[in-house]
Amino acid sequence: MRTDYDVAVVGGGLLGSAIAWGLGRLGKRVAVLDEGDITKRASRANFALVWVQSKGLGMPAYTVWTVHASQAWGRLALELKQQTGLDVALQQNGGFHLTLGDDEFGQRTELVKRMHNQTGAADYKMEMLSASEVKKSLPLIGPEVSGGSYCPLDGHVNSLRTFRAFHTGFRAFGIDYFPERPVSAISKSGGEFRLATPKGELRAAKIVLAAGNANQTLAPMVGLYAPMGPTRGQIVVTERTMPFLPHPLTTIRQTDEGTVMIGDSKEDELDDRALKHSISAVMTDRAQRMFPHLSRLNVVRSWAGIRVMPQDGFPIYDQSETHPGAFVACCHSGVTLASNHAFEIARMVAQGALEPELVGAFSASRFGGAGAANNSGY
């Protein structure tokens, strides 16, 4: 294999693929080093939302960054389709978070107030709607729905098709993809990085660490810091049914193929070999109370997956002071932020420096060398 590249991206999941595609789009010679299909890839455990509402409580810069991503998603979907012929099924006509009962409605109303009261947050037009107002957009809601929040910037995509489109685009851009190449060591000499893999060494002028939870181990090799904490989530999928959900919800969405995905669980553990049926029962019960007709559908599959979570929930983008040319990228919302990674982060890496006005708030220096408690980054 070739060993000299402009940039080596470590990690071939959705985050690393978006950055690599963006670099290839700029004409860079790019290699992607990936563990391959055996890895616990977070790209398979996501809920495929392009989501703005409720993101950024405690860090208004994240609201701005997320709105920026939402507004750029249409451009990304169009460029992927023009290049690969693959329609990623982007639907972006606003999304809901529904509440059951008065207590949940009150809690959500308070959250919306706190989000809007943050200084420096973008205007994303999130608002609370009564049950009768929600029913105008979602006529099949059940009598227990007390209302909910709505944001016109929210939407969803077919995330697996997006992943496939990025990898299909690799070939058109001449990007080399190397599966089964986990990186075990990184050094720098003679102005280039040397990455050790089980199948030989690869050299590149710059590197981007986009390896999800493995960034914790890789980042210190080049003087960077990436405090991560994996989380586990479960998803339930029904058989195909008639179109009934014209807007995605935080916890329920109907795919472009007609199935219904249900999932909003979060557990702090790493074992994804077995489902916890008690969790699936709670998720499906709430879904049926929101849309009673879902009780007539069969569940066709469900799974648990490991997701990526920076320690305070917000993204981490940094460049190394001790190893110039080394960058790290970590986030939970690889789908929502894919457009930013493809267009903005790739552009900054190509230019050789992150831009503080866009991503300065996401430096790991905010941790002060130590971890922080989970916040509301997603």
Tab-separated table of N, CA and C in Angstrom, residues 196-326:
chain	number	residue	atom	x	y	z
A	196	ALA	N	1.562	2.945	13.316
A	196	ALA	CA	1.797	1.503	13.325
A	196	ALA	C	0.471	0.756	13.300
A	197	THR	N	0.342	-0.192	12.371
A	197	THR	CA	-0.855	-1.035	12.279
A	197	THR	C	-0.409	-2.495	12.154
A	198	PRO	N	-1.318	-3.459	12.351
A	198	PRO	CA	-0.933	-4.874	12.232
A	198	PRO	C	-0.453	-5.251	10.834
A	199	LYS	N	-0.756	-4.434	9.832
A	199	LYS	CA	-0.379	-4.753	8.462
A	199	LYS	C	0.619	-3.751	7.898
A	200	GLY	N	1.398	-3.161	8.781
A	200	GLY	CA	2.459	-2.281	8.320
A	200	GLY	C	2.271	-0.841	8.740
A	201	GLU	N	3.303	-0.053	8.465
A	201	GLU	CA	3.310	1.352	8.862
A	201	GLU	C	2.752	2.223	7.739
A	202	LEU	N	2.059	3.274	8.130
A	202	LEU	CA	1.551	4.240	7.156
A	202	LEU	C	2.056	5.622	7.576
A	203	ARG	N	2.469	6.438	6.595
A	203	ARG	CA	3.005	7.763	6.887
A	203	ARG	C	2.109	8.838	6.279
A	204	ALA	N	1.993	9.944	6.999
A	204	ALA	CA	1.163	11.052	6.515
A	204	ALA	C	1.664	12.354	7.126
A	205	ALA	N	1.422	13.450	6.402
A	205	ALA	CA	1.852	14.760	6.898
A	205	ALA	C	0.989	15.232	8.061
A	206	LYS	N	-0.285	14.867	8.037
A	206	LYS	CA	-1.209	15.236	9.109
A	206	LYS	C	-2.017	14.007	9.498
A	207	ILE	N	-2.563	14.053	10.695
A	207	ILE	CA	-3.458	12.982	11.126
A	207	ILE	C	-4.693	13.584	11.791
A	208	VAL	N	-5.816	12.888	11.646
A	208	VAL	CA	-7.045	13.241	12.357
A	208	VAL	C	-7.481	12.018	13.144
A	209	LEU	N	-7.555	12.148	14.450
A	209	LEU	CA	-8.018	11.045	15.289
A	209	LEU	C	-9.538	11.144	15.407
A	210	ALA	N	-10.233	10.219	14.777
A	210	ALA	CA	-11.699	10.202	14.766
A	210	ALA	C	-12.170	8.789	15.078
A	211	ALA	N	-11.557	8.192	16.085
A	211	ALA	CA	-11.757	6.775	16.384
A	211	ALA	C	-12.740	6.542	17.514
A	212	GLY	N	-13.637	7.489	17.742
A	212	GLY	CA	-14.649	7.291	18.775
A	212	GLY	C	-14.030	7.130	20.152
A	213	ASN	N	-14.500	6.119	20.874
A	213	ASN	CA	-14.018	5.931	22.238
A	213	ASN	C	-12.534	5.579	22.301
A	214	ALA	N	-11.970	5.065	21.191
A	214	ALA	CA	-10.539	4.754	21.165
A	214	ALA	C	-9.673	6.010	21.175
A	215	ASN	N	-10.278	7.164	20.923
A	215	ASN	CA	-9.516	8.412	20.986
A	215	ASN	C	-8.897	8.635	22.365
A	216	GLN	N	-9.520	8.073	23.379
A	216	GLN	CA	-8.953	8.219	24.731
A	216	GLN	C	-7.530	7.712	24.796
A	217	THR	N	-7.276	6.613	24.088
A	217	THR	CA	-5.942	5.996	24.102
A	217	THR	C	-5.023	6.638	23.081
A	218	LEU	N	-5.558	7.009	21.912
A	218	LEU	CA	-4.726	7.525	20.831
A	218	LEU	C	-4.290	8.969	21.061
A	219	ALA	N	-5.166	9.795	21.589
A	219	ALA	CA	-4.872	11.229	21.699
A	219	ALA	C	-3.605	11.525	22.491
A	220	PRO	N	-3.363	10.886	23.635
A	220	PRO	CA	-2.138	11.198	24.392
A	220	PRO	C	-0.856	10.873	23.634
A	221	MET	N	-0.918	10.020	22.611
A	221	MET	CA	0.284	9.701	21.833
A	221	MET	C	0.808	10.918	21.080
A	222	VAL	N	-0.058	11.915	20.861
A	222	VAL	CA	0.363	13.122	20.137
A	222	VAL	C	0.050	14.382	20.946
A	223	GLY	N	0.051	14.243	22.262
A	223	GLY	CA	-0.096	15.406	23.122
A	223	GLY	C	-1.502	15.983	23.182
A	224	LEU	N	-2.506	15.172	22.878
A	224	LEU	CA	-3.887	15.626	22.925
A	224	LEU	C	-4.632	14.926	24.054
A	225	TYR	N	-5.828	15.402	24.333
A	225	TYR	CA	-6.620	14.894	25.450
A	225	TYR	C	-8.054	14.696	24.972
A	226	ALA	N	-8.599	13.513	25.178
A	226	ALA	CA	-9.943	13.214	24.691
A	226	ALA	C	-10.699	12.403	25.733
A	227	PRO	N	-11.211	13.056	26.767
A	227	PRO	CA	-11.966	12.318	27.794
A	227	PRO	C	-13.311	11.842	27.265
A	228	MET	N	-13.457	10.539	27.145
A	228	MET	CA	-14.673	9.948	26.577
A	228	MET	C	-15.308	9.001	27.592
A	229	GLY	N	-16.547	8.652	27.341
A	229	GLY	CA	-17.222	7.657	28.165
A	229	GLY	C	-18.303	6.982	27.348
A	230	PRO	N	-18.125	5.744	26.929
A	230	PRO	CA	-19.118	5.096	26.073
A	230	PRO	C	-20.458	4.943	26.775
A	231	THR	N	-21.532	4.998	26.003
A	231	THR	CA	-22.861	4.715	26.536
A	231	THR	C	-23.525	3.658	25.658
A	232	ARG	N	-24.482	2.967	26.228
A	232	ARG	CA	-25.194	1.928	25.502
A	232	ARG	C	-26.615	2.380	25.230
A	233	GLY	N	-27.096	2.104	24.033
A	233	GLY	CA	-28.473	2.445	23.710
A	233	GLY	C	-29.172	1.274	23.043
A	234	GLN	N	-30.500	1.229	23.141
A	234	GLN	CA	-31.280	0.172	22.507
A	234	GLN	C	-32.265	0.789	21.513
A	235	ILE	N	-32.536	0.071	20.443
A	235	ILE	CA	-33.473	0.514	19.412
A	235	ILE	C	-34.416	-0.636	19.074
A	236	VAL	N	-35.692	-0.314	18.900
A	236	VAL	CA	-36.718	-1.276	18.495
A	236	VAL	C	-37.257	-0.843	17.136
A	237	VAL	N	-37.432	-1.801	16.209
A	237	VAL	CA	-37.917	-1.486	14.864
A	237	VAL	C	-39.158	-2.326	14.571
A	238	THR	N	-40.206	-1.680	14.075
A	238	THR	CA	-41.440	-2.397	13.735
A	238	THR	C	-41.447	-2.787	12.259
A	239	GLU	N	-42.448	-3.588	11.914
A	239	GLU	CA	-42.684	-3.871	10.498
A	239	GLU	C	-43.096	-2.580	9.779
A	240	ARG	N	-43.088	-2.618	8.446
A	240	ARG	CA	-43.473	-1.449	7.662
A	240	ARG	C	-44.956	-1.179	7.813
A	241	THR	N	-45.302	0.089	7.778
A	241	THR	CA	-46.710	0.481	7.899
A	241	THR	C	-46.959	1.705	7.035
A	242	MET	N	-48.217	2.107	6.989
A	242	MET	CA	-48.596	3.264	6.181
A	242	MET	C	-47.870	4.515	6.664
A	243	PRO	N	-47.647	5.485	5.797
A	243	PRO	CA	-47.054	6.743	6.262
A	243	PRO	C	-48.005	7.419	7.256
A	244	PHE	N	-47.529	7.678	8.470
A	244	PHE	CA	-48.375	8.320	9.482
A	244	PHE	C	-47.628	9.385	10.262
A	245	LEU	N	-46.294	9.455	10.100
A	245	LEU	CA	-45.495	10.343	10.939
A	245	LEU	C	-44.729	11.316	10.038
A	246	PRO	N	-45.347	12.446	9.691
A	246	PRO	CA	-44.701	13.377	8.754
A	246	PRO	C	-43.543	14.154	9.350
A	247	HIS	N	-43.370	14.056	10.676
A	247	HIS	CA	-42.244	14.728	11.352
A	247	HIS	C	-41.576	13.714	12.286
A	248	PRO	N	-40.267	13.713	12.390
A	248	PRO	CA	-39.616	12.829	13.363
A	248	PRO	C	-39.788	13.354	14.783
A	249	LEU	N	-39.759	12.421	15.733
A	249	LEU	CA	-39.772	12.759	17.156
A	249	LEU	C	-38.408	12.428	17.756
A	250	THR	N	-38.141	12.937	18.938
A	250	THR	CA	-36.898	12.604	19.624
A	250	THR	C	-36.756	11.104	19.789
A	251	THR	N	-37.882	10.411	20.013
A	251	THR	CA	-37.833	9.000	20.365
A	251	THR	C	-38.490	8.074	19.343
A	252	ILE	N	-39.181	8.615	18.368
A	252	ILE	CA	-39.871	7.800	17.362
A	252	ILE	C	-39.697	8.454	15.999
A	253	ARG	N	-39.388	7.654	15.004
A	253	ARG	CA	-39.359	8.205	13.649
A	253	ARG	C	-39.752	7.108	12.668
A	254	GLN	N	-40.395	7.495	11.570
A	254	GLN	CA	-40.728	6.536	10.523
A	254	GLN	C	-39.709	6.696	9.405
A	255	THR	N	-39.061	5.609	9.047
A	255	THR	CA	-38.011	5.671	8.042
A	255	THR	C	-38.600	5.839	6.653
A	256	ASP	N	-37.738	6.174	5.699
A	256	ASP	CA	-38.193	6.322	4.320
A	256	ASP	C	-38.676	4.995	3.753
A	257	GLU	N	-38.344	3.876	4.411
A	257	GLU	CA	-38.782	2.560	3.955
A	257	GLU	C	-40.071	2.103	4.636
A	258	GLY	N	-40.607	2.894	5.570
A	258	GLY	CA	-41.899	2.599	6.182
A	258	GLY	C	-41.853	1.975	7.563
A	259	THR	N	-40.681	1.521	8.006
A	259	THR	CA	-40.603	0.972	9.356
A	259	THR	C	-40.641	2.101	10.384
A	260	VAL	N	-40.895	1.725	11.653
A	260	VAL	CA	-40.923	2.711	12.730
A	260	VAL	C	-39.800	2.367	13.700
A	261	MET	N	-38.908	3.332	13.950
A	261	MET	CA	-37.816	3.138	14.896
A	261	MET	C	-38.173	3.804	16.216
A	262	ILE	N	-37.937	3.076	17.304
A	262	ILE	CA	-38.230	3.567	18.652
A	262	ILE	C	-36.944	3.434	19.473
A	263	GLY	N	-36.511	4.518	20.101
A	263	GLY	CA	-35.282	4.380	20.877
A	263	GLY	C	-34.825	5.660	21.535
A	264	ASP	N	-34.700	5.633	22.849
A	264	ASP	CA	-34.147	6.792	23.544
A	264	ASP	C	-33.447	6.377	24.833
A	265	SER	N	-32.964	5.122	24.883
A	265	SER	CA	-32.348	4.656	26.127
A	265	SER	C	-30.884	5.065	26.205
A	266	LYS	N	-30.367	5.077	27.412
A	266	LYS	CA	-28.971	5.452	27.639
A	266	LYS	C	-28.488	4.779	28.914
A	267	GLU	N	-27.463	3.937	28.756
A	267	GLU	CA	-26.904	3.238	29.916
A	267	GLU	C	-25.383	3.376	29.900
A	268	ASP	N	-24.811	3.466	31.076
A	268	ASP	CA	-23.356	3.598	31.184
A	268	ASP	C	-22.721	2.219	31.324
A	269	GLU	N	-22.725	1.447	30.254
A	269	GLU	CA	-22.058	0.153	30.277
A	269	GLU	C	-21.603	-0.214	28.871
A	270	LEU	N	-20.744	-1.231	28.749
A	270	LEU	CA	-20.119	-1.559	27.478
A	270	LEU	C	-20.618	-2.849	26.847
A	271	ASP	N	-21.372	-3.647	27.579
A	271	ASP	CA	-21.798	-4.947	27.059
A	271	ASP	C	-23.042	-4.779	26.185
A	272	ASP	N	-22.885	-4.982	24.878
A	272	ASP	CA	-24.024	-4.824	23.966
A	272	ASP	C	-24.460	-6.175	23.390
A	273	ARG	N	-24.081	-7.276	24.075
A	273	ARG	CA	-24.376	-8.604	23.520
A	273	ARG	C	-25.810	-9.029	23.743
A	274	ALA	N	-26.497	-8.429	24.697
A	274	ALA	CA	-27.869	-8.851	24.986
A	274	ALA	C	-28.746	-7.634	25.242
A	275	LEU	N	-30.020	-7.774	24.882
A	275	LEU	CA	-30.977	-6.699	25.129
A	275	LEU	C	-31.492	-6.773	26.557
A	276	LYS	N	-31.856	-5.619	27.091
A	276	LYS	CA	-32.585	-5.581	28.352
A	276	LYS	C	-34.047	-5.333	27.995
A	277	HIS	N	-34.868	-6.369	28.120
A	277	HIS	CA	-36.245	-6.273	27.660
A	277	HIS	C	-37.063	-5.302	28.500
A	278	SER	N	-36.638	-5.086	29.746
A	278	SER	CA	-37.363	-4.109	30.572
A	278	SER	C	-37.238	-2.709	29.967
A	279	ILE	N	-36.081	-2.410	29.373
A	279	ILE	CA	-35.889	-1.100	28.742
A	279	ILE	C	-36.716	-1.002	27.464
A	280	SER	N	-36.687	-2.063	26.659
A	280	SER	CA	-37.498	-2.061	25.433
A	280	SER	C	-38.979	-1.910	25.763
A	281	ALA	N	-39.419	-2.523	26.867
A	281	ALA	CA	-40.835	-2.453	27.258
A	281	ALA	C	-41.242	-1.020	27.577
A	282	VAL	N	-40.370	-0.297	28.286
A	282	VAL	CA	-40.683	1.102	28.620
A	282	VAL	C	-40.752	1.947	27.347
A	283	MET	N	-39.791	1.751	26.444
A	283	MET	CA	-39.756	2.555	25.213
A	283	MET	C	-41.001	2.305	24.362
A	284	THR	N	-41.357	1.030	24.202
A	284	THR	CA	-42.511	0.721	23.343
A	284	THR	C	-43.828	1.127	24.000
A	285	ASP	N	-43.883	1.048	25.334
A	285	ASP	CA	-45.102	1.485	26.028
A	285	ASP	C	-45.336	2.976	25.800
A	286	ARG	N	-44.291	3.768	25.935
A	286	ARG	CA	-44.442	5.209	25.714
A	286	ARG	C	-44.816	5.499	24.256
A	287	ALA	N	-44.205	4.741	23.337
A	287	ALA	CA	-44.512	4.956	21.920
A	287	ALA	C	-45.985	4.665	21.629
A	288	GLN	N	-46.525	3.592	22.222
A	288	GLN	CA	-47.931	3.241	21.996
A	288	GLN	C	-48.881	4.255	22.636
A	289	ARG	N	-48.457	4.850	23.753
A	289	ARG	CA	-49.299	5.875	24.391
A	289	ARG	C	-49.300	7.155	23.539
A	290	MET	N	-48.197	7.405	22.852
A	290	MET	CA	-48.157	8.582	21.968
A	290	MET	C	-48.936	8.326	20.675
A	291	PHE	N	-48.821	7.106	20.142
A	291	PHE	CA	-49.510	6.729	18.897
A	291	PHE	C	-50.145	5.355	19.106
A	292	PRO	N	-51.379	5.297	19.602
A	292	PRO	CA	-52.014	4.014	19.962
A	292	PRO	C	-52.028	2.972	18.845
A	293	HIS	N	-52.078	3.394	17.602
A	293	HIS	CA	-52.172	2.395	16.523
A	293	HIS	C	-50.875	1.584	16.379
A	294	LEU	N	-49.778	2.033	17.010
A	294	LEU	CA	-48.533	1.259	16.943
A	294	LEU	C	-48.677	-0.098	17.629
A	295	SER	N	-49.671	-0.238	18.524
A	295	SER	CA	-49.857	-1.516	19.233
A	295	SER	C	-50.232	-2.648	18.277
A	296	ARG	N	-50.662	-2.306	17.076
A	296	ARG	CA	-51.056	-3.343	16.106
A	296	ARG	C	-49.871	-3.826	15.260
A	297	LEU	N	-48.730	-3.198	15.417
A	297	LEU	CA	-47.573	-3.559	14.586
A	297	LEU	C	-46.686	-4.591	15.271
A	298	ASN	N	-46.056	-5.440	14.471
A	298	ASN	CA	-45.092	-6.404	14.995
A	298	ASN	C	-43.700	-5.782	15.048
A	299	VAL	N	-42.957	-6.145	16.076
A	299	VAL	CA	-41.542	-5.767	16.153
A	299	VAL	C	-40.744	-6.760	15.315
A	300	VAL	N	-39.947	-6.268	14.384
A	300	VAL	CA	-39.194	-7.164	13.500
A	300	VAL	C	-37.726	-7.300	13.917
A	301	ARG	N	-37.218	-6.343	14.621
A	301	ARG	CA	-35.863	-6.492	15.139
A	301	ARG	C	-35.602	-5.437	16.206
A	302	SER	N	-34.593	-5.696	17.012
A	302	SER	CA	-34.138	-4.730	18.013
A	302	SER	C	-32.689	-5.037	18.316
A	303	TRP	N	-31.979	-4.060	18.795
A	303	TRP	CA	-30.571	-4.281	19.094
A	303	TRP	C	-30.077	-3.279	20.121
A	304	ALA	N	-28.928	-3.609	20.704
A	304	ALA	CA	-28.224	-2.689	21.591
A	304	ALA	C	-26.926	-2.308	20.911
A	305	GLY	N	-26.486	-1.089	21.128
A	305	GLY	CA	-25.242	-0.636	20.511
A	305	GLY	C	-24.499	0.319	21.423
A	306	ILE	N	-23.197	0.394	21.200
A	306	ILE	CA	-22.345	1.288	21.989
A	306	ILE	C	-22.211	2.614	21.268
A	307	ARG	N	-22.455	3.690	21.977
A	307	ARG	CA	-22.379	5.020	21.402
A	307	ARG	C	-21.209	5.785	22.000
A	308	VAL	N	-20.791	6.809	21.287
A	308	VAL	CA	-19.661	7.630	21.724
A	308	VAL	C	-20.191	8.812	22.536
A	309	MET	N	-19.534	9.110	23.647
A	309	MET	CA	-19.973	10.249	24.444
A	309	MET	C	-18.781	10.958	25.092
A	310	PRO	N	-18.423	12.157	24.618
A	310	PRO	CA	-17.433	12.946	25.359
A	310	PRO	C	-17.908	13.131	26.796
A	311	GLN	N	-16.970	13.347	27.705
A	311	GLN	CA	-17.313	13.232	29.118
A	311	GLN	C	-18.345	14.267	29.589
A	312	ASP	N	-18.417	15.423	28.976
A	312	ASP	CA	-19.450	16.376	29.360
A	312	ASP	C	-20.576	16.446	28.327
A	313	GLY	N	-20.542	15.554	27.335
A	313	GLY	CA	-21.605	15.485	26.344
A	313	GLY	C	-21.403	16.356	25.124
A	314	PHE	N	-20.483	17.315	25.181
A	314	PHE	CA	-20.271	18.235	24.062
A	314	PHE	C	-19.086	17.777	23.208
A	315	PRO	N	-19.020	18.208	21.940
A	315	PRO	CA	-17.922	17.759	21.068
A	315	PRO	C	-16.553	18.223	21.563
A	316	ILE	N	-15.546	17.530	21.081
A	316	ILE	CA	-14.147	17.915	21.333
A	316	ILE	C	-13.454	18.020	19.972
A	317	TYR	N	-12.949	19.206	19.659
A	317	TYR	CA	-12.103	19.395	18.480
A	317	TYR	C	-10.850	20.104	18.959
A	318	ASP	N	-9.697	19.535	18.651
A	318	ASP	CA	-8.448	20.134	19.127
A	318	ASP	C	-7.328	19.833	18.150
A	319	GLN	N	-6.285	20.637	18.216
A	319	GLN	CA	-5.072	20.366	17.471
A	319	GLN	C	-3.918	20.367	18.456
A	320	SER	N	-2.911	19.575	18.180
A	320	SER	CA	-1.815	19.384	19.122
A	320	SER	C	-0.801	20.512	19.043
A	321	GLU	N	-0.377	20.994	20.213
A	321	GLU	CA	0.706	21.976	20.263
A	321	GLU	C	2.069	21.295	20.208
A	322	THR	N	2.156	20.090	20.754
A	322	THR	CA	3.446	19.383	20.780
A	322	THR	C	3.712	18.613	19.490
A	323	HIS	N	2.636	18.275	18.765
A	323	HIS	CA	2.763	17.530	17.512
A	323	HIS	C	1.951	18.257	16.429
A	324	PRO	N	2.476	19.363	15.894
A	324	PRO	CA	1.724	20.125	14.886
A	324	PRO	C	1.286	19.229	13.721
A	325	GLY	N	0.044	19.411	13.330
A	325	GLY	CA	-0.499	18.574	12.255
A	325	GLY	C	-1.373	17.448	12.756
A	326	ALA	N	-1.449	17.277	14.084
A	326	ALA	CA	-2.308	16.237	14.667
A	326	ALA	C	-3.575	16.887	15.204
